[in-house]
Amino acid sequence: MADIRITGRMVNFSRLTFDTNDHNAIRQQLTNTLNEGSYLGTLVILDSTVEQELIALIQLLIDLGLQPMAVIDGLLGDEARAIQFPVLPADQPLQRIKASKEQVVEHPVEKAATDPAIETPQKNTSTKHITSYHDEILRTGQCLVQDQGDIILNAGMNSGSEVIASGNIHIYGNARGRVIAGAGGHSSARIFCNSLEAELVSIAGTYCVADDIPKDMIKKPVHIYLNNKQELEFEALQF
């Protein structure tokens, strides 16, 4: 029996592109973003439009709770190879677009009980859940991302497009392109679509490419979720 097994699993990551090599400025901007908590522990690949001290940049990101995994070939490529850090080929990134509208719901966060004898100032904290609504067809080369909630596509999506949400994805049209729900590891996320014709579907990193989607689900209304074994389940919707 072989001692090595090869299995497929999508790795969810974010791409950080730096237009400055001022690490104090980078730290300040990322700290403001990370305070909301949605990116902590995120795998990141690095790209830059300016020269960088790569080792120092990697350490900075680790200190902030991120996990650098590779750089995009370009200005960072040679320095990464010199320290045997992974280098990914340069690509043509998708055009990230804004949703037609968003709905924000804030949920208060309950704090643990503290010693009443110790007076400490209390701050009201809350978490945001955002639902992005998009009324136009998501076109080839476009990407719609919502890392704090759900996405609802009212007009479907074309091949070569991509939709990514930390929560659920609802597609009231043809679901072509790449459909990625549960980004960041939210295994309870679900995908609902009116006509499943996707190049790839994924929930919390578990993915299925077009050739492996059950044939009886193609071009049908489908509900996709993870079962108890963390496998994708495809369930036909009845209207």
Coordinates of C-alpha atoms in Angstrom, one line a residue:
M1 CA 0.0 0.0 0.0
A2 CA 1.3 3.5 -0.9
D3 CA 2.4 5.7 2.0
I4 CA 1.2 8.9 0.2
R5 CA -2.3 9.8 -0.7
I6 CA -3.2 12.7 -2.9
T7 CA -6.6 14.3 -2.3
G8 CA -8.2 17.5 -3.6
R9 CA -9.1 20.4 -1.3
M10 CA -9.4 24.1 -2.1
V11 CA -7.3 26.5 0.0
N12 CA -9.1 29.7 0.8
F13 CA -6.7 32.7 0.7
S14 CA -6.7 36.4 0.3
R15 CA -4.4 38.3 -2.0
L16 CA -2.6 41.3 -0.5
T17 CA -1.2 43.9 -3.0
F18 CA 1.2 46.4 -1.5
D19 CA 1.7 49.9 -3.1
T20 CA 4.1 50.9 -0.3
N21 CA 7.1 49.5 1.4
D22 CA 6.6 51.6 4.6
H23 CA 6.0 48.8 7.1
N24 CA 4.7 51.2 9.7
A25 CA 2.0 52.3 7.3
I26 CA 1.2 48.7 6.4
R27 CA 0.9 47.7 10.0
Q28 CA -1.4 50.6 10.8
Q29 CA -3.7 50.0 7.8
L30 CA -3.9 46.2 8.4
T31 CA -4.4 46.6 12.1
N32 CA -7.5 48.8 11.4
T33 CA -8.8 46.1 9.0
L34 CA -8.0 43.1 11.3
N35 CA -9.7 44.7 14.3
E36 CA -13.0 43.6 12.8
G37 CA -11.8 40.0 13.3
S38 CA -12.8 38.6 9.9
Y39 CA -9.3 38.2 8.5
L40 CA -7.4 36.8 11.5
G41 CA -5.7 33.5 10.6
T42 CA -6.3 34.1 6.9
L43 CA -3.9 32.5 4.4
V44 CA -2.5 35.3 2.2
I45 CA -0.5 35.5 -0.9
L46 CA 1.6 38.6 -1.5
D47 CA 2.0 40.9 -4.5
S48 CA 3.7 44.3 -4.7
T49 CA 4.1 47.2 -7.0
V50 CA 7.2 48.4 -5.2
E51 CA 10.4 46.7 -3.9
Q52 CA 10.0 45.1 -0.5
E53 CA 12.1 43.7 2.4
L54 CA 10.3 40.4 2.0
I55 CA 11.5 38.7 5.2
A56 CA 10.5 41.7 7.3
L57 CA 7.1 41.9 5.5
I58 CA 6.4 38.2 6.1
Q59 CA 7.2 38.6 9.8
L60 CA 5.0 41.7 10.1
L61 CA 2.1 39.8 8.6
I62 CA 2.7 36.8 11.0
D63 CA 2.8 39.2 13.9
L64 CA -0.6 40.5 12.8
G65 CA -2.1 37.0 12.8
L66 CA -2.0 36.4 9.1
Q67 CA -0.4 33.3 7.4
P68 CA 1.7 34.2 4.4
M69 CA 1.9 31.2 2.0
A70 CA 3.4 32.5 -1.3
V71 CA 4.2 35.5 -3.4
I72 CA 3.1 36.4 -6.9
D73 CA 6.0 36.4 -9.4
G74 CA 7.1 39.9 -10.2
L75 CA 9.0 42.3 -7.9
L76 CA 8.9 39.8 -5.1
G77 CA 9.9 36.7 -7.1
D78 CA 13.7 36.8 -6.9
E79 CA 13.8 37.6 -3.3
A80 CA 11.3 34.8 -2.5
R81 CA 13.3 32.3 -4.5
A82 CA 16.5 33.3 -2.6
I83 CA 14.8 32.3 0.7
Q84 CA 13.0 29.3 -0.8
F85 CA 9.6 30.9 -0.3
P86 CA 6.9 29.7 -2.7
V87 CA 6.3 31.7 -5.8
L88 CA 3.1 31.6 -7.8
P89 CA 3.0 32.6 -11.5
A90 CA 1.6 36.0 -12.3
D91 CA -2.0 36.0 -13.5
Q92 CA -4.6 38.3 -14.9
P93 CA -6.7 39.0 -11.8
L94 CA -10.5 39.2 -12.1
Q95 CA -12.1 42.6 -11.9
R96 CA -13.6 42.9 -8.4
I97 CA -16.9 44.8 -8.6
K98 CA -19.2 46.3 -6.1
A99 CA -22.7 44.9 -5.4
S100 CA -25.8 46.8 -6.5
K101 CA -26.6 47.3 -2.8
E102 CA -25.8 46.0 0.6
Q103 CA -27.8 45.4 3.8
V104 CA -25.9 45.5 7.1
V105 CA -27.2 44.0 10.3
E106 CA -25.3 44.4 13.5
H107 CA -25.4 41.8 16.3
P108 CA -24.4 42.8 19.8
V109 CA -21.6 40.7 21.3
E110 CA -22.2 39.5 24.9
K111 CA -19.2 39.8 27.2
A112 CA -18.2 37.3 29.8
A113 CA -19.1 38.2 33.4
T114 CA -16.3 40.1 35.3
D115 CA -15.6 40.7 39.0
P116 CA -18.0 43.4 40.1
A117 CA -15.4 44.6 42.6
I118 CA -13.2 45.7 39.7
E119 CA -14.6 48.6 37.8
T120 CA -13.6 48.6 34.2
P121 CA -14.9 50.8 31.4
Q122 CA -17.4 48.9 29.2
K123 CA -17.4 49.3 25.4
N124 CA -20.3 48.3 23.3
T125 CA -19.2 45.8 20.7
S126 CA -21.0 44.1 17.8
T127 CA -20.4 42.0 14.8
K128 CA -21.6 42.8 11.3
H129 CA -23.5 40.5 8.9
I130 CA -23.7 42.0 5.4
T131 CA -25.8 40.7 2.6
S132 CA -24.8 41.8 -0.9
Y133 CA -27.4 42.0 -3.6
H134 CA -26.4 42.2 -7.2
D135 CA -29.0 42.9 -9.9
E136 CA -26.9 42.6 -13.0
I137 CA -25.4 39.5 -14.6
L138 CA -21.9 38.8 -13.2
R139 CA -19.9 38.9 -16.4
T140 CA -16.9 37.0 -17.5
G141 CA -13.8 38.3 -15.8
Q142 CA -15.8 39.8 -12.9
C143 CA -15.6 38.8 -9.2
L144 CA -18.0 39.7 -6.4
V145 CA -16.8 39.1 -2.9
Q146 CA -18.5 39.4 0.5
D147 CA -16.3 38.3 3.4
Q148 CA -18.8 39.3 6.2
G149 CA -22.0 37.6 5.1
D150 CA -24.1 36.4 2.2
I151 CA -24.4 37.1 -1.6
I152 CA -27.7 37.2 -3.6
L153 CA -27.3 37.3 -7.4
N154 CA -30.7 38.2 -8.9
A155 CA -29.5 37.7 -12.6
G156 CA -27.1 34.9 -12.5
M157 CA -23.5 34.7 -13.6
N158 CA -21.5 33.9 -16.8
S159 CA -18.6 31.5 -17.3
G160 CA -15.3 32.9 -16.2
S161 CA -16.8 34.9 -13.4
E162 CA -16.4 34.3 -9.7
V163 CA -18.6 34.8 -6.6
I164 CA -17.1 34.4 -3.1
A165 CA -18.9 34.7 0.3
S166 CA -18.1 33.9 3.8
G167 CA -21.7 32.9 4.2
N168 CA -24.4 31.6 1.9
I169 CA -24.8 32.2 -1.9
H170 CA -28.2 32.5 -3.6
I171 CA -28.2 32.6 -7.4
Y172 CA -31.6 33.3 -9.1
G173 CA -30.3 32.5 -12.5
N174 CA -27.7 30.4 -14.3
A175 CA -24.8 29.6 -11.9
R176 CA -21.8 29.4 -14.2
G177 CA -18.2 30.3 -13.3
R178 CA -16.9 29.6 -9.8
V179 CA -19.2 29.6 -6.8
I180 CA -17.3 29.7 -3.4
A181 CA -19.3 29.8 -0.2
G182 CA -18.1 29.5 3.4
A183 CA -14.9 31.3 2.6
G184 CA -12.7 31.3 5.7
G185 CA -14.0 27.9 6.9
H186 CA -17.7 28.5 7.6
S187 CA -18.8 24.9 7.0
S188 CA -22.5 25.7 7.7
A189 CA -22.7 27.9 4.6
R190 CA -24.9 26.8 1.7
I191 CA -25.3 27.4 -2.0
F192 CA -28.7 27.7 -3.7
C193 CA -29.0 28.2 -7.5
N194 CA -31.7 28.1 -10.1
S195 CA -29.6 26.3 -12.7
L196 CA -26.3 24.6 -11.8
E197 CA -23.8 25.0 -14.6
A198 CA -20.7 25.9 -12.6
E199 CA -17.1 25.4 -13.4
L200 CA -16.4 24.9 -9.7
V201 CA -18.4 24.9 -6.5
S202 CA -16.9 25.1 -3.0
I203 CA -18.0 25.3 0.6
A204 CA -15.4 25.9 3.3
G205 CA -12.6 24.7 1.1
T206 CA -14.3 21.4 0.0
Y207 CA -14.8 21.7 -3.7
C208 CA -16.1 20.0 -6.8
V209 CA -15.2 20.8 -10.4
A210 CA -17.6 20.7 -13.3
D211 CA -16.7 17.1 -14.4
D212 CA -17.5 15.8 -10.9
I213 CA -20.8 17.5 -10.4
P214 CA -23.6 14.8 -10.5
K215 CA -24.9 14.7 -14.0
D216 CA -28.5 14.7 -12.9
M217 CA -28.0 18.0 -11.2
I218 CA -26.7 19.9 -14.2
K219 CA -29.0 22.7 -15.3
K220 CA -31.3 22.0 -12.4
P221 CA -32.3 24.0 -9.3
V222 CA -29.9 22.8 -6.7
H223 CA -29.1 23.2 -3.0
I224 CA -25.5 22.4 -2.0
Y225 CA -24.2 21.9 1.5
L226 CA -21.7 19.9 3.5
N227 CA -22.8 16.7 5.2
N228 CA -21.5 15.3 8.5
K229 CA -18.4 13.9 6.7
Q230 CA -17.6 17.3 5.3
E231 CA -18.5 16.1 1.8
L232 CA -20.5 18.2 -0.7
E233 CA -24.1 17.1 -1.0
F234 CA -26.2 18.1 -4.1
E235 CA -29.9 18.2 -3.5
A236 CA -32.5 19.0 -6.2
L237 CA -34.9 21.8 -5.3
Q238 CA -38.6 21.3 -5.9
F239 CA -40.8 24.2 -7.0

